[in-house]
Amino acid sequence: MPLVVICGQPCSGKSTLAAKLVNLFQEAGLPVELVDELSLHLERNAAYTGTFNEKNTRAKLKSKTERVVGRKGVTILDSINNIKGYRYELWCVARAAGTRYCMVHVDTEVSQCRQWNEARPEAERYKQDIFDDLAGRFERPDARNRWDAPLFTLHPASECIGEDAEPEADVLAGVVRAMLDEQPNVARDLTPTMATANPTLLATNTLHEIDQAAQEILNAITEAQAAAAGGAAEVVRFPGLELRRPVSLAELRRHKRAFLKLATKITFARLQVCRDATAAKRMFVDYLRTALAGEGGGGGAAGEYV
């Protein structure tokens, strides 16, 4: 389900608008997961005091978002999200989940944000130095960037509303329509790519099955060589492989160990087909043919192993 990212200056009215979005999505019959500092039990001044704490805060928010996005509901991330590189990471989270995404910018003048901050109770307000630091480093979203699109802009302060500004209710309704597939030309489901999609997890016994399949090939090759030892033929033929010289069991075992070592590196896309014994045997025969040919062992092709 969709991911809605809210960004804006500190004390710009983000949480108020996030609560309104939660109500609108719930009225549409969708469960909503709201991710913010409060849901993670983070105190705002402690969370943004120093670079180390700020990085940890962003990491916790992103981690929680990754855990809940894509479930049967809408995920709303309500935070400052002032760094465009961080917003790009959030967009990648949505793309990896194959879900919809939009950016909601709460555009409030810094002077108004400062007044709202000072009007809050002392336990809920930002310290002045932290507020100035966060406000000075805010990078405005740009709809031309794919990680900031589609972009919905809101102006909570009445002083900021101009003649061409949309009413708040219309903008929030537009967000809901875009995330519910009612406006396909505004937002669409993101498609995972190799850069964002996690590799498919293999079964816990996959390596054992590959080991057994490779051992069956070794046994078959050993038996074929033993059967041809007393004959006149100098070439031992095995499905998918031709041996033009005797290959010792120790050499075969060495190639088997090298193949198993390669098979454990699941980042190689070609090894993802090792889902059953037949595929593992075919790949091991191909590996032997290449390895023996490179060593001058005459590992030629002799049909296809099936």
Short mmCIF file of C-alpha atoms in Angstrom, two decimals:
data_model
loop_
_atom_site.label_atom_id
_atom_site.label_comp_id
_atom_site.label_asym_id
_atom_site.label_seq_id
_atom_site.Cartn_x
_atom_site.Cartn_y
_atom_site.Cartn_z
CA MET A 1 0.00 0.00 0.00
CA PRO A 2 1.13 3.61 -0.49
CA LEU A 3 3.84 5.54 1.30
CA VAL A 4 3.13 9.20 2.04
CA VAL A 5 6.17 11.24 3.13
CA ILE A 6 5.57 14.56 4.86
CA CYS A 7 8.36 17.10 4.98
CA GLY A 8 8.67 20.66 6.22
CA GLN A 9 10.36 23.01 8.65
CA PRO A 10 10.22 22.15 12.35
CA CYS A 11 6.94 23.30 13.93
CA SER A 12 5.40 23.98 10.52
CA GLY A 13 2.16 22.09 11.19
CA LYS A 14 3.15 18.70 9.80
CA SER A 15 1.68 16.61 12.61
CA THR A 16 -1.66 18.41 12.40
CA LEU A 17 -1.91 17.71 8.67
CA ALA A 18 -0.73 14.13 9.19
CA ALA A 19 -3.60 13.57 11.63
CA LYS A 20 -6.04 14.93 9.05
CA LEU A 21 -4.63 12.56 6.42
CA VAL A 22 -5.00 9.64 8.82
CA ASN A 23 -8.69 10.47 9.27
CA LEU A 24 -9.25 10.81 5.50
CA PHE A 25 -7.67 7.44 4.73
CA GLN A 26 -9.58 5.77 7.56
CA GLU A 27 -12.82 7.24 6.23
CA ALA A 28 -11.91 5.64 2.88
CA GLY A 29 -11.75 2.27 4.66
CA LEU A 30 -7.96 1.88 4.79
CA PRO A 31 -5.87 1.21 7.89
CA VAL A 32 -3.07 3.72 8.45
CA GLU A 33 0.35 3.34 10.04
CA LEU A 34 1.76 6.66 11.25
CA VAL A 35 5.53 6.75 11.68
CA ASP A 36 7.02 9.68 13.57
CA GLU A 37 9.39 10.45 16.44
CA LEU A 38 6.60 10.06 18.99
CA SER A 39 5.77 6.54 17.82
CA LEU A 40 9.42 5.60 18.37
CA HIS A 41 9.49 7.27 21.80
CA LEU A 42 12.06 9.83 20.70
CA GLU A 43 12.33 13.21 22.43
CA ARG A 44 12.75 15.83 19.71
CA ASN A 45 15.61 17.78 21.29
CA ALA A 46 17.58 14.66 22.17
CA ALA A 47 16.85 13.15 18.74
CA TYR A 48 18.33 16.09 16.84
CA THR A 49 21.16 17.12 19.16
CA GLY A 50 24.36 16.56 17.20
CA THR A 51 25.08 14.74 13.97
CA PHE A 52 25.28 11.29 15.57
CA ASN A 53 21.85 11.49 17.20
CA GLU A 54 20.28 12.95 14.06
CA LYS A 55 21.64 10.12 11.91
CA ASN A 56 20.33 7.56 14.38
CA THR A 57 16.92 9.23 14.35
CA ARG A 58 16.72 9.13 10.56
CA ALA A 59 17.87 5.49 10.56
CA LYS A 60 15.18 4.50 13.08
CA LEU A 61 12.46 6.28 11.11
CA LYS A 62 13.56 4.65 7.87
CA SER A 63 13.82 1.22 9.48
CA LYS A 64 10.30 1.46 10.91
CA THR A 65 9.02 2.63 7.53
CA GLU A 66 10.65 -0.33 5.77
CA ARG A 67 9.00 -2.75 8.20
CA VAL A 68 5.47 -1.46 7.73
CA VAL A 69 5.36 -0.23 4.13
CA GLY A 70 3.67 -2.51 1.65
CA ARG A 71 1.27 -4.04 4.16
CA LYS A 72 -2.50 -3.77 3.89
CA GLY A 73 -2.69 -0.10 4.74
CA VAL A 74 -1.22 3.33 4.13
CA THR A 75 2.08 4.35 5.69
CA ILE A 76 2.54 8.02 6.58
CA LEU A 77 6.02 9.20 7.57
CA ASP A 78 5.65 12.41 9.55
CA SER A 79 9.03 14.01 10.15
CA ILE A 80 11.20 16.92 9.05
CA ASN A 81 12.78 14.93 6.18
CA ASN A 82 14.88 17.97 5.35
CA ILE A 83 17.65 16.25 3.36
CA LYS A 84 16.96 15.37 -0.27
CA GLY A 85 19.34 12.41 -0.15
CA TYR A 86 17.29 10.95 2.70
CA ARG A 87 14.08 11.52 0.76
CA TYR A 88 15.65 9.62 -2.13
CA GLU A 89 16.28 6.69 0.23
CA LEU A 90 12.63 6.73 1.25
CA TRP A 91 11.61 6.72 -2.41
CA CYS A 92 13.82 3.66 -2.91
CA VAL A 93 12.02 1.98 0.00
CA ALA A 94 8.71 2.52 -1.76
CA ARG A 95 10.12 1.31 -5.08
CA ALA A 96 11.53 -1.83 -3.47
CA ALA A 97 8.08 -2.53 -2.01
CA GLY A 98 6.46 -1.88 -5.40
CA THR A 99 3.97 0.58 -3.97
CA ARG A 100 2.77 4.13 -4.58
CA TYR A 101 4.59 7.14 -3.23
CA CYS A 102 4.03 10.86 -2.86
CA MET A 103 5.63 13.84 -1.13
CA VAL A 104 3.62 16.31 0.93
CA HIS A 105 5.46 19.57 1.60
CA VAL A 106 4.13 21.66 4.47
CA ASP A 107 5.35 25.07 3.34
CA THR A 108 5.36 27.48 6.26
CA GLU A 109 7.57 30.54 6.65
CA VAL A 110 10.42 30.10 9.13
CA SER A 111 9.29 33.14 11.10
CA GLN A 112 5.86 31.60 11.59
CA CYS A 113 7.41 28.26 12.56
CA ARG A 114 9.55 30.04 15.14
CA GLN A 115 6.47 31.68 16.66
CA TRP A 116 4.61 28.38 16.83
CA ASN A 117 7.65 26.75 18.44
CA GLU A 118 7.87 29.43 21.11
CA ALA A 119 4.14 29.11 21.83
CA ARG A 120 4.43 25.41 22.64
CA PRO A 121 4.92 24.08 26.18
CA GLU A 122 8.58 23.92 27.14
CA ALA A 123 8.63 20.12 27.09
CA GLU A 124 7.38 20.06 23.46
CA ARG A 125 9.35 22.89 21.89
CA TYR A 126 12.69 22.76 20.12
CA LYS A 127 15.63 24.48 21.71
CA GLN A 128 16.50 27.64 19.83
CA ASP A 129 19.89 26.44 18.58
CA ILE A 130 18.42 23.12 17.38
CA PHE A 131 15.53 24.90 15.69
CA ASP A 132 17.85 27.31 13.87
CA ASP A 133 20.13 24.46 12.77
CA LEU A 134 17.29 22.36 11.35
CA ALA A 135 15.61 25.33 9.69
CA GLY A 136 18.85 26.47 8.07
CA ARG A 137 19.57 23.04 6.56
CA PHE A 138 16.14 22.38 5.10
CA GLU A 139 16.28 21.47 1.39
CA ARG A 140 13.02 22.25 -0.32
CA PRO A 141 11.51 19.44 -2.40
CA ASP A 142 11.42 19.87 -6.16
CA ALA A 143 8.73 18.18 -8.25
CA ARG A 144 11.27 17.73 -11.05
CA ASN A 145 13.05 15.13 -8.90
CA ARG A 146 11.48 11.70 -9.13
CA TRP A 147 11.89 11.17 -5.38
CA ASP A 148 9.89 14.36 -4.74
CA ALA A 149 7.10 13.56 -7.18
CA PRO A 150 4.20 13.73 -7.13
CA LEU A 151 4.52 16.76 -4.90
CA PHE A 152 1.63 18.24 -2.94
CA THR A 153 2.24 21.60 -1.23
CA LEU A 154 0.26 22.91 1.72
CA HIS A 155 0.31 26.34 3.40
CA PRO A 156 -1.08 25.97 6.94
CA ALA A 157 -0.42 29.58 7.94
CA SER A 158 -3.13 31.92 6.66
CA GLU A 159 -0.52 34.60 5.99
CA CYS A 160 1.15 32.31 3.40
CA ILE A 161 -1.97 31.61 1.37
CA GLY A 162 -1.93 33.50 -1.91
CA GLU A 163 -4.49 33.86 -4.61
CA ASP A 164 -3.19 30.83 -6.50
CA ALA A 165 -2.90 28.58 -3.43
CA GLU A 166 -5.25 25.62 -3.25
CA PRO A 167 -7.43 25.20 -0.17
CA GLU A 168 -6.03 22.76 2.36
CA ALA A 169 -8.99 20.39 2.11
CA ASP A 170 -8.63 20.12 -1.68
CA VAL A 171 -4.93 19.32 -1.46
CA LEU A 172 -5.45 16.63 1.19
CA ALA A 173 -8.28 15.13 -0.85
CA GLY A 174 -5.96 15.09 -3.87
CA VAL A 175 -3.39 13.14 -1.87
CA VAL A 176 -5.97 10.53 -0.94
CA ARG A 177 -7.24 10.21 -4.51
CA ALA A 178 -3.72 9.83 -5.91
CA MET A 179 -2.83 7.11 -3.40
CA LEU A 180 -6.10 5.22 -3.99
CA ASP A 181 -5.53 4.83 -7.74
CA GLU A 182 -8.26 7.33 -8.53
CA GLN A 183 -5.77 9.56 -10.37
CA PRO A 184 -3.44 7.21 -12.30
CA ASN A 185 -1.95 10.10 -14.24
CA VAL A 186 -0.72 11.68 -10.97
CA ALA A 187 0.78 8.67 -9.20
CA ARG A 188 1.39 5.04 -10.09
CA ASP A 189 2.89 1.99 -8.46
CA LEU A 190 6.68 2.05 -8.48
CA THR A 191 8.46 -0.91 -10.06
CA PRO A 192 11.26 -2.62 -8.12
CA THR A 193 14.63 -2.89 -9.86
CA MET A 194 17.74 -4.95 -9.24
CA ALA A 195 19.19 -2.00 -7.31
CA THR A 196 16.33 -1.89 -4.81
CA ALA A 197 14.90 -5.42 -4.74
CA ASN A 198 16.29 -7.77 -2.13
CA PRO A 199 17.70 -11.06 -3.44
CA THR A 200 15.40 -14.03 -3.06
CA LEU A 201 16.23 -16.04 0.02
CA LEU A 202 17.27 -19.62 -0.59
CA ALA A 203 16.05 -22.53 1.47
CA THR A 204 18.16 -23.55 4.46
CA ASN A 205 19.01 -26.92 2.90
CA THR A 206 19.89 -25.59 -0.56
CA LEU A 207 23.66 -25.93 -0.12
CA HIS A 208 23.23 -29.51 1.11
CA GLU A 209 21.14 -30.38 -1.94
CA ILE A 210 23.73 -28.83 -4.28
CA ASP A 211 26.45 -30.81 -2.48
CA GLN A 212 24.54 -34.06 -2.93
CA ALA A 213 23.85 -33.33 -6.61
CA ALA A 214 27.53 -32.60 -7.26
CA GLN A 215 28.54 -35.78 -5.43
CA GLU A 216 26.23 -37.83 -7.65
CA ILE A 217 27.97 -36.39 -10.70
CA LEU A 218 31.38 -37.30 -9.24
CA ASN A 219 30.23 -40.85 -8.57
CA ALA A 220 28.84 -41.20 -12.09
CA ILE A 221 32.06 -39.86 -13.67
CA THR A 222 34.17 -42.20 -11.51
CA GLU A 223 32.06 -45.19 -12.53
CA ALA A 224 32.25 -44.18 -16.21
CA GLN A 225 36.04 -43.95 -16.03
CA ALA A 226 36.27 -47.31 -14.27
CA ALA A 227 34.05 -48.93 -16.90
CA ALA A 228 36.16 -47.54 -19.75
CA ALA A 229 39.51 -48.43 -18.16
CA GLY A 230 39.74 -51.84 -19.78
CA GLY A 231 38.42 -50.78 -23.16
CA ALA A 232 40.17 -49.45 -26.21
CA ALA A 233 38.39 -46.11 -26.21
CA GLU A 234 40.52 -43.19 -25.03
CA VAL A 235 37.57 -40.82 -24.51
CA VAL A 236 35.21 -41.22 -21.57
CA ARG A 237 31.83 -39.84 -22.49
CA PHE A 238 29.40 -38.59 -19.92
CA PRO A 239 26.15 -36.69 -20.61
CA GLY A 240 27.27 -33.12 -21.25
CA LEU A 241 30.98 -33.91 -20.83
CA GLU A 242 33.87 -35.69 -22.60
CA LEU A 243 37.01 -36.66 -20.68
CA ARG A 244 40.02 -37.09 -22.95
CA ARG A 245 42.35 -37.94 -20.10
CA PRO A 246 41.98 -39.71 -16.74
CA VAL A 247 40.77 -37.34 -14.06
CA SER A 248 41.61 -38.41 -10.52
CA LEU A 249 39.08 -38.41 -7.72
CA ALA A 250 41.14 -35.83 -5.84
CA GLU A 251 40.97 -33.46 -8.83
CA LEU A 252 37.22 -33.96 -9.14
CA ARG A 253 36.79 -33.22 -5.44
CA ARG A 254 38.84 -30.04 -5.83
CA HIS A 255 36.52 -28.86 -8.59
CA LYS A 256 33.53 -29.77 -6.46
CA ARG A 257 34.79 -27.64 -3.56
CA ALA A 258 35.36 -24.71 -5.90
CA PHE A 259 31.87 -25.08 -7.33
CA LEU A 260 30.27 -25.18 -3.87
CA LYS A 261 32.20 -22.09 -2.87
CA LEU A 262 30.86 -20.32 -5.93
CA ALA A 263 27.34 -21.60 -5.26
CA THR A 264 27.28 -19.96 -1.82
CA LYS A 265 27.61 -16.52 -3.44
CA ILE A 266 23.95 -16.05 -4.19
CA THR A 267 24.62 -12.59 -5.62
CA PHE A 268 25.42 -14.32 -8.92
CA ALA A 269 22.11 -14.33 -10.75
CA ARG A 270 22.97 -17.47 -12.71
CA LEU A 271 23.20 -19.48 -9.49
CA GLN A 272 19.67 -18.55 -8.51
CA VAL A 273 18.46 -21.41 -10.74
CA CYS A 274 19.91 -23.96 -8.30
CA ARG A 275 16.44 -24.66 -6.96
CA ASP A 276 16.47 -28.44 -7.51
CA ALA A 277 18.91 -31.29 -7.97
CA THR A 278 18.58 -31.44 -11.75
CA ALA A 279 19.51 -27.79 -12.19
CA ALA A 280 22.43 -28.16 -9.77
CA LYS A 281 23.75 -31.21 -11.67
CA ARG A 282 23.49 -29.40 -14.99
CA MET A 283 25.39 -26.41 -13.65
CA PHE A 284 28.09 -28.58 -12.09
CA VAL A 285 28.61 -30.42 -15.38
CA ASP A 286 28.89 -27.06 -17.17
CA TYR A 287 31.38 -25.90 -14.53
CA LEU A 288 33.48 -29.08 -14.94
CA ARG A 289 33.51 -28.73 -18.72
CA THR A 290 34.78 -25.16 -18.48
CA ALA A 291 37.30 -25.89 -15.73
CA LEU A 292 38.79 -28.98 -17.40
CA ALA A 293 38.98 -27.25 -20.76
CA GLY A 294 40.89 -24.40 -19.15
CA GLU A 295 43.36 -26.85 -17.61
CA GLY A 296 43.85 -28.74 -20.85
CA GLY A 297 41.88 -31.68 -19.60
CA GLY A 298 39.82 -32.02 -22.75
CA GLY A 299 36.52 -31.23 -21.14
CA GLY A 300 34.52 -31.09 -24.33
CA ALA A 301 30.77 -31.17 -24.86
CA ALA A 302 28.96 -34.43 -25.36
CA GLY A 303 25.30 -33.69 -25.64
CA GLU A 304 23.36 -32.00 -22.86
CA TYR A 305 22.90 -33.24 -19.34
CA VAL A 306 19.22 -33.72 -18.49
#
